[in-house]
Coordinates of C-alpha atoms and ligand atoms in Angstrom, one line a residue:
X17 CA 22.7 9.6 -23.3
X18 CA 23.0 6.7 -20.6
X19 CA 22.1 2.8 -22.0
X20 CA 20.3 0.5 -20.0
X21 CA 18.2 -2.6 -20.9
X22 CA 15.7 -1.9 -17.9
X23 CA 14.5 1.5 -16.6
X24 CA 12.3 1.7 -13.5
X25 CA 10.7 5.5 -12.8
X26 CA 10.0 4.7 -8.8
X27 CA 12.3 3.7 -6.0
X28 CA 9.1 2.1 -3.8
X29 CA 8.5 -1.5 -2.7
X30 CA 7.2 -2.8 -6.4
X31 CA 10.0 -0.8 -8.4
X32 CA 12.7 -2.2 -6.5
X33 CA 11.4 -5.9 -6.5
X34 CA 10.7 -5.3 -10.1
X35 CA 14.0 -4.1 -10.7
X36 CA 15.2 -7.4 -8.6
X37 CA 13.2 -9.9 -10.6
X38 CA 14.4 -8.2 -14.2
X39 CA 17.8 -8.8 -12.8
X40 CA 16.8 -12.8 -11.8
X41 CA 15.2 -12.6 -15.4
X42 CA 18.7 -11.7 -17.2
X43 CA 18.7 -8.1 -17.9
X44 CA 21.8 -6.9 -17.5
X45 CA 21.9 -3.0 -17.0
X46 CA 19.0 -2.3 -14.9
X47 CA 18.4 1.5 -13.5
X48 CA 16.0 2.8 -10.6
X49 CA 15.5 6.4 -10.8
X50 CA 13.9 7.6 -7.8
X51 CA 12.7 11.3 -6.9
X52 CA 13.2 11.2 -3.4
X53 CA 16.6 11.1 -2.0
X54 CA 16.1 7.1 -1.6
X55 CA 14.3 3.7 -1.8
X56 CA 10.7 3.5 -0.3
X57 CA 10.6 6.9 0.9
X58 CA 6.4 7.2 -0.2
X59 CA 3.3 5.2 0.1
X60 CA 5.7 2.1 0.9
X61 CA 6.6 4.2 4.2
X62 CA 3.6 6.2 4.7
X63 CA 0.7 3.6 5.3
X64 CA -0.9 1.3 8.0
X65 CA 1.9 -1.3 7.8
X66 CA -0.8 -3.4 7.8
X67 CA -0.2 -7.1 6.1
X68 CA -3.8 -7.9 5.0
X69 CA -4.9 -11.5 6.3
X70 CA -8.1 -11.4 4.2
X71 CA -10.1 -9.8 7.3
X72 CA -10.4 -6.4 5.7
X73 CA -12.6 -7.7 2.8
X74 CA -15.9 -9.6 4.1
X75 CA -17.7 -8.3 0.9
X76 CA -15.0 -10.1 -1.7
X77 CA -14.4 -13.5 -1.5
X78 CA -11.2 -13.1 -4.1
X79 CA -9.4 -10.3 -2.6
X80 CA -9.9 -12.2 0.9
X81 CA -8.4 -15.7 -0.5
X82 CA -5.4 -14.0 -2.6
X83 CA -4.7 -11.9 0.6
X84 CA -4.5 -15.1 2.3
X85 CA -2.2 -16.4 0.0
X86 CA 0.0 -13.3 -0.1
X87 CA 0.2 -12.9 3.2
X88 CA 1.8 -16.1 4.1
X89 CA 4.4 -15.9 2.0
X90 CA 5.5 -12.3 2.6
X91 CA 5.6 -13.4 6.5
X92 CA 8.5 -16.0 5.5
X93 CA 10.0 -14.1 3.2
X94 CA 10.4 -10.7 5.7
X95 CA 10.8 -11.9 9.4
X96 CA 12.6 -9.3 9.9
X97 CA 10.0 -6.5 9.3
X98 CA 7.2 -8.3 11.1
X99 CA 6.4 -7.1 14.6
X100 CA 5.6 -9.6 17.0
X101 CA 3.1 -10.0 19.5
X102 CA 0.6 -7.8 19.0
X103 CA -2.8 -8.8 19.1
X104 CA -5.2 -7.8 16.0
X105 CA -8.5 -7.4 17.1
X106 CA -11.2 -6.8 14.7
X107 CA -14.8 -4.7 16.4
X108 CA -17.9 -5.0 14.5
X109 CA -19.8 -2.0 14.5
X110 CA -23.4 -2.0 15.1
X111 CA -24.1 -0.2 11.9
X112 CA -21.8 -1.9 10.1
X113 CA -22.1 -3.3 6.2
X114 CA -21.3 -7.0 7.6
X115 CA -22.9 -8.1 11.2
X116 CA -20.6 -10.2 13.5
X117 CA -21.7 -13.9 12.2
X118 CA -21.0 -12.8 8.3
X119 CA -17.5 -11.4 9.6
X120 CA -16.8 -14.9 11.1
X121 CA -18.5 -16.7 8.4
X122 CA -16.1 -15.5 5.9
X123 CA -12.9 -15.3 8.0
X124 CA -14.3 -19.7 8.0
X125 CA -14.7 -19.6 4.0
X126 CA -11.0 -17.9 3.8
X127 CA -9.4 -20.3 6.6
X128 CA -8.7 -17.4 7.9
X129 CA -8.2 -17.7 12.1
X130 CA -10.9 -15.4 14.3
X131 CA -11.9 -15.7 18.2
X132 CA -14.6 -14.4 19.4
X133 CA -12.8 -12.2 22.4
X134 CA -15.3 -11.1 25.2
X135 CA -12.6 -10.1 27.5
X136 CA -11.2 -7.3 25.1
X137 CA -14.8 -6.5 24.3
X138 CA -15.4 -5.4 28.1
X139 CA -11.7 -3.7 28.0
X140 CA -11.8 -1.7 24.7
X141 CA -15.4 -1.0 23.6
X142 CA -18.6 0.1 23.9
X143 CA -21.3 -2.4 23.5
X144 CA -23.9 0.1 22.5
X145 CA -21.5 0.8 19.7
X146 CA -19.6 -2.2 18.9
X147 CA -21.7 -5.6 18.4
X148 CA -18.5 -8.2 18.9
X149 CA -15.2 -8.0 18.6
X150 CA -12.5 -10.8 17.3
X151 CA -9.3 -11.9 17.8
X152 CA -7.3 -12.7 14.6
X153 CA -4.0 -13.1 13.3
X154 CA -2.8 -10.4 11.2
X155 CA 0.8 -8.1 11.6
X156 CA 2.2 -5.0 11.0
X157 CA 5.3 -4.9 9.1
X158 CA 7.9 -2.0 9.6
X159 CA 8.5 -0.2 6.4
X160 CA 12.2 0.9 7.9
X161 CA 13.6 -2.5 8.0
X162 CA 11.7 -3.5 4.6
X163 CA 13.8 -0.4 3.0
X164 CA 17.4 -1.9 4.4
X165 CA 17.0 -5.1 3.8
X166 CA 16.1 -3.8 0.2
X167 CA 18.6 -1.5 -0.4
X168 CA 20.8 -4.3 0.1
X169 CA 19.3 -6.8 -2.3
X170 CA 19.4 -4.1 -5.1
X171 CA 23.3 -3.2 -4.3
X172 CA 24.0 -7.2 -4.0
X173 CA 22.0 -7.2 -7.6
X174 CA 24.1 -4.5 -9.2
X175 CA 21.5 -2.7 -9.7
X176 CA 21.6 0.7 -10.6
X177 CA 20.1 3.2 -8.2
X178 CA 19.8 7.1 -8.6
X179 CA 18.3 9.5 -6.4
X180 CA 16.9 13.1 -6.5
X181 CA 16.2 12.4 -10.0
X182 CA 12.5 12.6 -11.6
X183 CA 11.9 11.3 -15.4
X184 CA 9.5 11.4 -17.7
X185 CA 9.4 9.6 -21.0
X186 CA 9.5 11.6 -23.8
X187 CA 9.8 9.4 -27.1
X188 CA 10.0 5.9 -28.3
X189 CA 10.4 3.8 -31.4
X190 CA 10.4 0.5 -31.8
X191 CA 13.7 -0.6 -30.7
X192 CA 13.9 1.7 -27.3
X193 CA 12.5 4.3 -24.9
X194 CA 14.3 7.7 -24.2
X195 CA 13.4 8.8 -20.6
X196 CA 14.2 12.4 -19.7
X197 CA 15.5 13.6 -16.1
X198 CA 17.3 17.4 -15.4
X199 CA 20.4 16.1 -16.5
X200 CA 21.4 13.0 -18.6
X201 CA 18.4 11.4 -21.1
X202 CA 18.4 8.0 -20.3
X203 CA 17.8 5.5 -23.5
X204 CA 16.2 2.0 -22.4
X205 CA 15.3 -1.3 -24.2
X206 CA 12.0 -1.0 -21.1
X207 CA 10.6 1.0 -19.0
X208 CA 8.1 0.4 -16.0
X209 CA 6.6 2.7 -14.7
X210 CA 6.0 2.4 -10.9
X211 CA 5.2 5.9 -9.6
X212 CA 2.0 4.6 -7.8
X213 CA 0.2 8.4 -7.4
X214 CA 2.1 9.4 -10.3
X215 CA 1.6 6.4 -12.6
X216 CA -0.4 9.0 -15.0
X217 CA 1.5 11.6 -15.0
X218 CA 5.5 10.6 -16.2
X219 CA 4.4 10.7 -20.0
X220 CA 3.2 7.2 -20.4
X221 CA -0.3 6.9 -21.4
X222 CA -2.3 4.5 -18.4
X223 CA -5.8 2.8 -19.4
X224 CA -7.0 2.2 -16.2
X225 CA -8.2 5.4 -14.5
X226 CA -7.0 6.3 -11.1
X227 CA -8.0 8.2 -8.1
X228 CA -5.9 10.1 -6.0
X229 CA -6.8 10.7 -2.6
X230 CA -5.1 13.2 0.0
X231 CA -4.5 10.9 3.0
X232 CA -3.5 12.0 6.6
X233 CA -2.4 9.4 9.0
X234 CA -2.1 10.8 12.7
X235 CA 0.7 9.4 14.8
X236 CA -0.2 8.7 18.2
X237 CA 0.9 7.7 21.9
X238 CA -1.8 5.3 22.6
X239 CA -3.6 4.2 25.4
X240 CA -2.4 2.0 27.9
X241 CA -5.1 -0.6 27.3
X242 CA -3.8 -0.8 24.0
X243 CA -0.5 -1.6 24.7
X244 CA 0.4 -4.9 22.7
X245 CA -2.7 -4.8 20.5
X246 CA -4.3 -3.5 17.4
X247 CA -7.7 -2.5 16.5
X248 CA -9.6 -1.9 13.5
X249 CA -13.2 -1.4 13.3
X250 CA -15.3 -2.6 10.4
X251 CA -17.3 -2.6 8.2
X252 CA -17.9 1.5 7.2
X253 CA -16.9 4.4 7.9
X254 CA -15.1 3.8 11.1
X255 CA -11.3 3.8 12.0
X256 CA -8.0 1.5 12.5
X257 CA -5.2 2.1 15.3
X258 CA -1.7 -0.2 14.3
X259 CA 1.3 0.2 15.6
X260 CA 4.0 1.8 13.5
X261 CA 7.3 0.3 14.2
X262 CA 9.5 2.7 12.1
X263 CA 8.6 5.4 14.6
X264 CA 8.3 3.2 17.6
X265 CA 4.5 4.8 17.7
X266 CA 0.8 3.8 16.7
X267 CA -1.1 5.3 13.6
X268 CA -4.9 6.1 13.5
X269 CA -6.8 6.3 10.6
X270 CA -10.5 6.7 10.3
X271 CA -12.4 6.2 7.0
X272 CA -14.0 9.4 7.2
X273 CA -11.3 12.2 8.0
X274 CA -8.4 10.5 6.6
X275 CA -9.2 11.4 2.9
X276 CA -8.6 15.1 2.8
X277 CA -9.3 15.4 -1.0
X278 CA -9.4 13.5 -4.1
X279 CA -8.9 13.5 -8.2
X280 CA -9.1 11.4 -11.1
X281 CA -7.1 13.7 -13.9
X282 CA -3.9 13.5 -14.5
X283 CA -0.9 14.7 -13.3
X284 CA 0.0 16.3 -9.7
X285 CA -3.3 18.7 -8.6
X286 CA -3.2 21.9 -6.5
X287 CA -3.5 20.5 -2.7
X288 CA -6.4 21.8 -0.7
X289 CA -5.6 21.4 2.8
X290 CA -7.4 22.7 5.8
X291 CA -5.3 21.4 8.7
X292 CA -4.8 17.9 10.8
X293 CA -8.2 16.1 11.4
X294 CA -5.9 14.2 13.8
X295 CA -8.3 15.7 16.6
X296 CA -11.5 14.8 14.4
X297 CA -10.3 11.0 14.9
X298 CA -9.8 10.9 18.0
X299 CA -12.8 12.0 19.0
X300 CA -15.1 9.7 17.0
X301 CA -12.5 6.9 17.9
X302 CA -12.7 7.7 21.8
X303 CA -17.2 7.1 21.1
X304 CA -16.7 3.4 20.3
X305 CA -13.6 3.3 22.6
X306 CA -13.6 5.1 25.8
X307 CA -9.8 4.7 26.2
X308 CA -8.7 6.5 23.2
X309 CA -9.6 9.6 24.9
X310 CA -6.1 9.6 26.5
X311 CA -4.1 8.6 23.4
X312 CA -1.3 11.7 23.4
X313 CA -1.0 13.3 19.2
X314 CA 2.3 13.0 18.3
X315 CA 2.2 14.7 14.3
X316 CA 0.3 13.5 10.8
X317 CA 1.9 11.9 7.7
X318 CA 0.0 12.7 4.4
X319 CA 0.6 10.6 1.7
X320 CA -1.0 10.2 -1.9
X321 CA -3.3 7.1 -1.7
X322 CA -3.9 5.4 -5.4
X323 CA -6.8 3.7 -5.8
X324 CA -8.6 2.2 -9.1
X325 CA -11.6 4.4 -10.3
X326 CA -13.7 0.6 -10.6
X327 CA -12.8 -1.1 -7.4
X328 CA -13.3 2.2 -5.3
X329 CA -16.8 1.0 -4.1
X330 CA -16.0 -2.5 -3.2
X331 CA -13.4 -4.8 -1.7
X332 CA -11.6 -5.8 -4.6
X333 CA -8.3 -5.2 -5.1
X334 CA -6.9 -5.6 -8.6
X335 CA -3.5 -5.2 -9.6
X336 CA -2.7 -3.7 -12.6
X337 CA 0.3 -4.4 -15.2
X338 CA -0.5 -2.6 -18.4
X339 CA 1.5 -2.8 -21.3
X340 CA 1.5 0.2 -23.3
X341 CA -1.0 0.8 -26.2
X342 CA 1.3 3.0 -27.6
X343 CA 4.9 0.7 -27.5
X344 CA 5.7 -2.8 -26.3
X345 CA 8.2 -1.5 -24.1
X346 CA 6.8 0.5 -21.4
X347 CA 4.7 -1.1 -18.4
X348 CA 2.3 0.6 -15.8
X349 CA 2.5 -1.2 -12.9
X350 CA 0.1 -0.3 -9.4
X351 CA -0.5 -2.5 -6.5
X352 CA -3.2 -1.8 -4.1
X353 CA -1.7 -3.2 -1.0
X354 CA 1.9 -4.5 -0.3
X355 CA 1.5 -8.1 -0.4
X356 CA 0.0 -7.8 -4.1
X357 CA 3.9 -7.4 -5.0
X358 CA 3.9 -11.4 -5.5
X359 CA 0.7 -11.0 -8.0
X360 CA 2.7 -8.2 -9.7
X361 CA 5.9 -10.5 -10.2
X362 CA 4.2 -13.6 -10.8
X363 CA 2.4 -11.2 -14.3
X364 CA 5.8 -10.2 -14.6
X365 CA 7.9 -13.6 -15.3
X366 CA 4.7 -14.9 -17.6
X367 CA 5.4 -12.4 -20.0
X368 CA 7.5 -14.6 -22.7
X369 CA 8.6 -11.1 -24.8
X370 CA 10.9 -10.3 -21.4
X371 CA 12.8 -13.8 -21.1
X372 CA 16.0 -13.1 -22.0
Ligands
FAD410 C1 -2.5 6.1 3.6 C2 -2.1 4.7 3.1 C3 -2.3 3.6 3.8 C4 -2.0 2.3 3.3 N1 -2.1 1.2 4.1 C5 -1.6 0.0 3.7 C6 -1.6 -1.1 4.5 O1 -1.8 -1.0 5.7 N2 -1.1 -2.3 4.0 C7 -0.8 -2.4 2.7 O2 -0.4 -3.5 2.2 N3 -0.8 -1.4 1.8 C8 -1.2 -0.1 2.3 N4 -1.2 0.9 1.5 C9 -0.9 0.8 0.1 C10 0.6 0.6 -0.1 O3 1.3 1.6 0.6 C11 1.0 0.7 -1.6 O4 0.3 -0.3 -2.3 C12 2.5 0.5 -1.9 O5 3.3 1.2 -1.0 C13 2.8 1.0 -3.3 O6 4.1 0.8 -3.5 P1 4.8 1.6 -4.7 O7 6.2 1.2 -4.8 O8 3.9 1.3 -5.9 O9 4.6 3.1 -4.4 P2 5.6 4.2 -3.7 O10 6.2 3.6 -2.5 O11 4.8 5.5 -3.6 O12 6.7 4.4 -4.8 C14 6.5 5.1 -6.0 C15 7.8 5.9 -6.1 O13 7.8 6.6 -7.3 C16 8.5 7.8 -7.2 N5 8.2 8.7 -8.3 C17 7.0 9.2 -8.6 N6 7.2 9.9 -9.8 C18 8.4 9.8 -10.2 C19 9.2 10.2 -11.4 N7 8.6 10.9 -12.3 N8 10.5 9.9 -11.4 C20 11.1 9.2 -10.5 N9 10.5 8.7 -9.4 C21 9.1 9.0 -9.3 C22 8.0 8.3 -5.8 O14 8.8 9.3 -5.3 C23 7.9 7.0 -5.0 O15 9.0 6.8 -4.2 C24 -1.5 2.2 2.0 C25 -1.3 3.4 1.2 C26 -1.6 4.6 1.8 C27 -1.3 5.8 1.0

């Protein structure tokens, strides 16, 4: 049986800053056991690499402010994953949930910058489809370098990292948590539990309900008109096109085909899949803007997406830290979104039973 005061079940973005703020905290023997064969291998590699500005959430005031907040911060603190000069542009569809003058009425009530941009409305879209379009500042971040620069934190730390291994708690009492794997049982003083589409499934009971959802990313060559920029058009069921710097490529994503499938039980669910809608995207994408019709497909990523059952229908974006019902020493920890690591941290070092 391997000791450790800390056990983290999830080598992504939040189990590896968790792990690195337990250590700032004073725990002393802190473990990360991962499934894959290393840190940020998941959702923290498969996604839009989008830091939210606030921009994506005109019906939530709260989620738009904290994103605000979040965002600045993880700029300073990662300069070396942000990718510069590209140009976020936000279109307004005609039938979307917000019109133009709400869109730029909130970005105002956020402080969050937005341009009307005329010029890359005559470039990129069609005015039948697309109402206005805004320039606004917003990155993408590149999940490659995020996972270096972390994997050297955590060995600077001294924490504890182990790969290819997947555990499941399998008892407690009051003093300690024993934590299965296929080889050693590991005994710890905590556990967190940071498995993001597996948060209900590693033997740890989780309050909050949770949707899994089947996602499909398409990589793409884009267009030459959208060289340098990035477009995501809102407010429905329409689509975003980012660059993806840890493939030197863009990603689309549309609202509609992205989600193959989805679940709300627990545990890991028997996939249905019926092939890339890659094809599917770009063809609705290329209706609202002509120019994606000569984007080149390069492949898909599919990734679980983890969503709470209660914010699914609006723009809120809760974290959630659960402590256990059934012992003091386990935590559920989810974020919806990268920058909600600095909520997650900030719950962390109020809780006075983990001051050391
Ligand atoms: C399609 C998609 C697009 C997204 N776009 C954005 C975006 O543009 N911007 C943004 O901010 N956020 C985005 N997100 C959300 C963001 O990716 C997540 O909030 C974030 O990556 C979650 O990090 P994590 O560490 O909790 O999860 P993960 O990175 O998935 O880490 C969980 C880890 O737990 C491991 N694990 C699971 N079970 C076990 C076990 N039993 N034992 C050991 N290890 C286990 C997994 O292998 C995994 O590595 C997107 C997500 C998806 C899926």
């Amino acid at each position: 049986m391997r000791e450790v005061d800390a056990l983290i079940l999830g080598g992504g973005f939040y189990g590896c800053h968790i792990a690195l703020a337990l250590k700032e905290l004073g725990f002393g023997r802190v473990q990360i056991i991962e499934r894959e064969p290393g840190i940020m291998r998941r959702a923290s590699y498969v996604n839009q690499a989008r830091v939210h500005n606030g921009y994506h959430y005109p019906r939530s005031l709260t989620t738009g402010i904290s994103s605000r907040r979040n965002f600045n911060r993880f700029v300073e603190e990662h300069p070396f994953a942000v990718v510069p000069d590209v140009e976020m542009i936000y279109g307004i569809a005609c039938n979307s949930r917000v019109t133009g003058s709400q869109f730029a009425r909130f970005c105002d009530e956020i402080g969050a910058a937005c341009r009307e941009d005329r010029q890359v409305m005559n470039e990129l879209f069609d005015p039948a489809l697309i109402e206005t379009c805004f320039s606004v500042t917003e990155i993408a971040f590149d999940a490659s370098a995020l996972a270096r620069n972390m994997m050297s934190r955590l060995v600077a730390a001294g924490v504890d990292c182990r790969f290819g291994v997947k555990g499941r708690v399998s008892r407690w009492d009051d003093q300690s948590v024993i934590v299965d794997t296929a080889d050693t049982p590991v005994r710890a003083q905590y556990v967190f539990n940071c498995t993001y589409a597996y948060l209900d499934d590693v033997g740890i009971r989780v309050r909050n309900r949770i949707k899994k959802e089947l996602t499909e990313i398409a990589l793409i060559k884009p267009p030459r008109e959208m060289s340098g920029r990035a477009v995501t058009v809102m407010d429905g069921p329409f689509f975003s096109s980012m660059p993806f710097p840890s493939r030197s490529c863009y990603s689309l994503t549309h609202v509609r085909y992205t989600p193959h499938m989805s679940w709300t039980e627990a545990g890991e669910a028997a996939l249905r899949f019926d092939g890339s809608r890659a094809e599917m995207m770009i063809r609705d994408t290329s209706r609202y803007m002509p120019s994606m019709r000569t984007s080149a497909y390069l492949g898909s990523l599919y990734e679980l997406k983890t969503i709470l059952v209660k914010s699914e229908n609006s723009d809120s974006r809760p974290i959630v830290f659960e402590r256990s019902d059934d012992s003091d020493r386990m935590y559920s920890v989810l974020g919806s979104k990268i920058d909600n690591i600095y909520d997650v941290l900030a719950y962390l070092k109020q809780q006075p039973w983990l001051l050391r």
